[in-house]
Amino acid sequence: MNETLRDELLEMARLDGKVRAELAASGELFDAGYEPRMARVHERNARRLLRIIESAGWPGTDLVGPDGAEAAWMILQHAIAEPGLLRRALPLLQAAAREGRASPRHAAMLEDRIRFFEGRPQRYGTQFDWDAEGKLSPGEVEDPQRLDERRLSVGLPPLAEQMEEARMRATSEGDRPPADHPAYARAREEWAAAVGWWTD
C-alpha cells in the first residue's frame, strides 16, 4: 500500500469537507451558482486526482486502503466542472469494483453523476436536485419498477430511505429550494453546457 498517496488523498478530502462545512455554516454554499471558493478546492483536487490516475490507475483499496479509496471517490464526485475526468474515471472505477478494489456503490453513484449532468435518466437514482415542487428528487430514472432491485445489487438502500436522508440533511444544513425554479434550472443547464457536459 502507498501510505504517502493515501495520506495525500485523505488530506484533499479533509480540506474539501472543511471548506464545505464553513460555507454551509455561513449560508454561502447555497447561494446562486457554484460557490467560487468551493469550486477552487474541487478544481485543485481534480487536477491532482487526474495526475494520480495517469500514473497509477484508479487508487483502489489495494493501493490506498479503504479510507483512501473512499477519499478518491469523493474527490472525483465533487469534480463536477471536469466532465472529461469523470468520464475517463468511470470505466476504471467500474473495473476496480468488479475486481474487489472499489465499492460497486461508488461506481453506481459515479455513473449516475455523469448521467445527471448530461441530462440523461439515472440508473440508480442517487443524484438529487430541487424539482419544480420544491422537493429534493432524483428526477428521471431508467426502468423505475426495478430501481430498488438495481440499487440493492450495488449495496445501496431503497430510494425512499436515501431520499429521506437527503432531505433531512438539506434541512439541517439550511439548503432550501430555489425561489425561481425555472431560472435555477436554466442556470444549471447553461453551466452544464459551458463546462462541457452538453455537447449539442
Short mmCIF file of C-alpha atoms in Angstrom, two decimals:
data_model
loop_
_atom_site.label_atom_id
_atom_site.label_comp_id
_atom_site.label_asym_id
_atom_site.label_seq_id
_atom_site.Cartn_x
_atom_site.Cartn_y
_atom_site.Cartn_z
CA MET A 1 0.00 0.00 0.00
CA ASN A 2 1.14 3.54 -0.77
CA GLU A 3 0.78 5.34 2.58
CA THR A 4 2.02 8.65 1.18
CA LEU A 5 -0.64 8.67 -1.53
CA ARG A 6 -3.28 7.57 0.97
CA ASP A 7 -2.38 10.43 3.30
CA GLU A 8 -2.49 12.91 0.41
CA LEU A 9 -5.96 11.77 -0.67
CA LEU A 10 -7.24 11.94 2.91
CA GLU A 11 -5.89 15.48 3.27
CA MET A 12 -7.52 16.54 -0.02
CA ALA A 13 -10.85 15.12 1.18
CA ARG A 14 -10.42 16.75 4.59
CA LEU A 15 -9.91 20.17 3.00
CA ASP A 16 -12.96 19.67 0.79
CA GLY A 17 -15.08 18.82 3.83
CA LYS A 18 -13.69 21.71 5.88
CA VAL A 19 -14.43 24.32 3.22
CA ARG A 20 -17.87 22.87 2.56
CA ALA A 21 -18.75 22.95 6.26
CA GLU A 22 -17.60 26.55 6.58
CA LEU A 23 -19.60 27.65 3.54
CA ALA A 24 -22.68 25.71 4.66
CA ALA A 25 -22.50 27.31 8.12
CA SER A 26 -22.30 30.81 6.61
CA GLY A 27 -25.05 30.11 4.08
CA GLU A 28 -22.73 30.90 1.16
CA LEU A 29 -22.68 27.32 -0.12
CA PHE A 30 -26.32 27.51 -1.15
CA ASP A 31 -26.25 30.95 -2.77
CA ALA A 32 -26.91 31.04 -6.50
CA GLY A 33 -24.31 29.30 -8.62
CA TYR A 34 -21.19 27.30 -7.86
CA GLU A 35 -19.55 28.98 -4.86
CA PRO A 36 -16.08 30.16 -6.05
CA ARG A 37 -14.07 29.02 -3.03
CA MET A 38 -15.61 25.55 -3.19
CA ALA A 39 -15.05 25.45 -6.95
CA ARG A 40 -11.34 26.23 -6.47
CA VAL A 41 -10.91 23.38 -3.98
CA HIS A 42 -12.68 20.98 -6.32
CA GLU A 43 -10.60 22.13 -9.30
CA ARG A 44 -7.29 21.76 -7.44
CA ASN A 45 -8.22 18.32 -6.12
CA ALA A 46 -9.41 17.23 -9.57
CA ARG A 47 -6.11 18.19 -11.19
CA ARG A 48 -4.18 16.16 -8.64
CA LEU A 49 -6.50 13.17 -8.94
CA LEU A 50 -6.05 13.20 -12.70
CA ARG A 51 -2.27 13.00 -12.28
CA ILE A 52 -2.70 10.10 -9.84
CA ILE A 53 -4.92 8.23 -12.31
CA GLU A 54 -2.47 8.85 -15.13
CA SER A 55 0.44 7.46 -13.14
CA ALA A 56 -1.15 4.72 -11.01
CA GLY A 57 -4.60 3.98 -12.41
CA TRP A 58 -7.62 4.11 -10.13
CA PRO A 59 -6.48 4.43 -6.49
CA GLY A 60 -8.36 1.47 -5.10
CA THR A 61 -8.25 -0.23 -1.72
CA ASP A 62 -5.19 -2.26 -2.73
CA LEU A 63 -3.19 0.93 -3.30
CA VAL A 64 -4.53 3.40 -0.73
CA GLY A 65 -6.68 1.36 1.67
CA PRO A 66 -10.45 1.63 2.17
CA ASP A 67 -10.38 5.18 3.54
CA GLY A 68 -8.03 6.38 0.80
CA ALA A 69 -10.25 4.82 -1.87
CA GLU A 70 -13.31 6.48 -0.30
CA ALA A 71 -11.49 9.82 -0.36
CA ALA A 72 -10.52 9.39 -4.02
CA TRP A 73 -14.12 8.64 -4.96
CA MET A 74 -15.43 11.65 -3.03
CA ILE A 75 -12.88 13.92 -4.73
CA LEU A 76 -13.97 12.55 -8.09
CA GLN A 77 -17.68 13.01 -7.32
CA HIS A 78 -17.02 16.64 -6.45
CA ALA A 79 -15.09 17.37 -9.65
CA ILE A 80 -18.32 18.43 -11.35
CA ALA A 81 -16.66 21.05 -13.56
CA GLU A 82 -14.38 18.37 -15.07
CA PRO A 83 -16.61 16.13 -17.20
CA GLY A 84 -13.62 14.65 -19.01
CA LEU A 85 -12.15 13.42 -15.73
CA LEU A 86 -15.40 11.82 -14.55
CA ARG A 87 -15.98 10.13 -17.90
CA ARG A 88 -12.40 8.89 -18.03
CA ALA A 89 -12.54 7.55 -14.48
CA LEU A 90 -15.86 5.70 -14.81
CA PRO A 91 -14.57 2.57 -16.61
CA LEU A 92 -11.53 2.50 -14.29
CA LEU A 93 -13.73 2.63 -11.21
CA GLN A 94 -16.14 0.05 -12.65
CA ALA A 95 -13.24 -2.31 -13.33
CA ALA A 96 -11.87 -1.76 -9.83
CA ALA A 97 -15.32 -2.55 -8.39
CA ARG A 98 -15.52 -5.78 -10.40
CA GLU A 99 -12.06 -6.73 -9.09
CA GLY A 100 -12.96 -6.00 -5.47
CA ARG A 101 -10.68 -2.93 -5.25
CA ALA A 102 -13.52 -0.40 -5.08
CA SER A 103 -17.12 -0.25 -3.94
CA PRO A 104 -19.82 -1.12 -6.50
CA ARG A 105 -21.85 1.61 -4.80
CA HIS A 106 -19.19 4.17 -5.75
CA ALA A 107 -19.20 3.07 -9.38
CA ALA A 108 -23.01 3.25 -9.49
CA MET A 109 -23.07 6.74 -8.00
CA LEU A 110 -20.43 7.98 -10.43
CA GLU A 111 -22.40 6.60 -13.37
CA ASP A 112 -25.49 8.40 -12.10
CA ARG A 113 -23.50 11.60 -11.56
CA ILE A 114 -22.42 11.60 -15.19
CA ARG A 115 -25.91 10.81 -16.44
CA PHE A 116 -27.40 13.54 -14.23
CA PHE A 117 -25.11 16.26 -15.57
CA GLU A 118 -25.57 15.06 -19.14
CA GLY A 119 -29.35 15.35 -18.71
CA ARG A 120 -29.93 11.59 -19.09
CA PRO A 121 -32.04 9.30 -16.86
CA GLN A 122 -30.15 7.82 -13.94
CA ARG A 123 -29.78 4.08 -13.44
CA TYR A 124 -29.74 4.09 -9.62
CA GLY A 125 -31.43 7.38 -8.68
CA THR A 126 -28.59 8.55 -6.44
CA GLN A 127 -28.26 12.18 -7.57
CA PHE A 128 -30.80 14.61 -6.14
CA ASP A 129 -31.77 18.14 -7.09
CA TRP A 130 -34.63 20.54 -6.40
CA ASP A 131 -37.68 19.80 -8.51
CA ALA A 132 -40.41 22.21 -9.61
CA GLU A 133 -42.47 21.36 -6.49
CA GLY A 134 -39.61 22.44 -4.21
CA LYS A 135 -38.57 18.93 -3.15
CA LEU A 136 -35.24 17.17 -3.46
CA SER A 137 -35.79 14.48 -6.07
CA PRO A 138 -33.66 12.15 -8.20
CA GLY A 139 -35.58 13.16 -11.32
CA GLU A 140 -36.00 10.71 -14.18
CA VAL A 141 -34.65 7.17 -13.77
CA GLU A 142 -34.46 4.23 -16.15
CA ASP A 143 -36.92 1.38 -15.60
CA PRO A 144 -38.29 2.73 -12.30
CA GLN A 145 -40.12 -0.53 -11.47
CA ARG A 146 -36.74 -2.26 -10.97
CA LEU A 147 -34.92 0.68 -9.42
CA ASP A 148 -34.65 -0.65 -5.87
CA GLU A 149 -33.57 -4.02 -7.24
CA ARG A 150 -30.67 -2.36 -9.07
CA ARG A 151 -29.83 -0.31 -6.02
CA LEU A 152 -29.70 -3.41 -3.84
CA SER A 153 -27.37 -5.13 -6.32
CA VAL A 154 -24.69 -2.46 -5.71
CA GLY A 155 -25.22 -2.06 -1.96
CA LEU A 156 -27.49 1.00 -1.98
CA PRO A 157 -30.51 1.32 0.33
CA PRO A 158 -34.04 1.68 -1.07
CA LEU A 159 -34.62 5.00 -2.83
CA ALA A 160 -37.17 6.17 -0.25
CA GLU A 161 -34.58 5.77 2.51
CA GLN A 162 -31.91 7.73 0.66
CA MET A 163 -34.40 10.43 -0.31
CA GLU A 164 -35.49 10.93 3.30
CA GLU A 165 -31.86 11.16 4.39
CA ALA A 166 -31.03 13.69 1.64
CA ARG A 167 -33.99 15.89 2.54
CA MET A 168 -33.15 15.79 6.25
CA ARG A 169 -29.54 16.72 5.52
CA ALA A 170 -30.61 19.63 3.31
CA THR A 171 -32.87 20.94 6.06
CA SER A 172 -30.18 20.61 8.73
CA GLU A 173 -27.64 22.44 6.55
CA GLY A 174 -30.04 25.24 5.64
CA ASP A 175 -30.33 24.31 1.97
CA ARG A 176 -33.65 25.50 0.56
CA PRO A 177 -35.45 25.14 -2.79
CA PRO A 178 -34.81 27.97 -5.25
CA ALA A 179 -37.33 30.79 -5.21
CA ASP A 180 -37.45 30.79 -9.02
CA HIS A 181 -37.14 27.20 -10.18
CA PRO A 182 -37.26 27.89 -13.95
CA ALA A 183 -34.39 30.39 -13.59
CA TYR A 184 -32.49 27.90 -11.41
CA ALA A 185 -32.95 25.14 -13.99
CA ARG A 186 -31.83 27.44 -16.83
CA ALA A 187 -28.72 28.49 -14.91
CA ARG A 188 -27.85 24.84 -14.20
CA GLU A 189 -28.26 23.94 -17.87
CA GLU A 190 -26.15 26.91 -19.00
CA TRP A 191 -23.40 25.93 -16.56
CA ALA A 192 -23.52 22.29 -17.72
CA ALA A 193 -23.17 23.38 -21.33
CA ALA A 194 -20.38 25.84 -20.54
CA VAL A 195 -18.16 23.27 -18.79
CA GLY A 196 -18.72 20.60 -21.43
CA TRP A 197 -21.38 18.28 -20.04
CA TRP A 198 -23.61 19.01 -23.00
CA THR A 199 -22.12 18.94 -26.47
CA ASP A 200 -25.13 19.94 -28.58
#
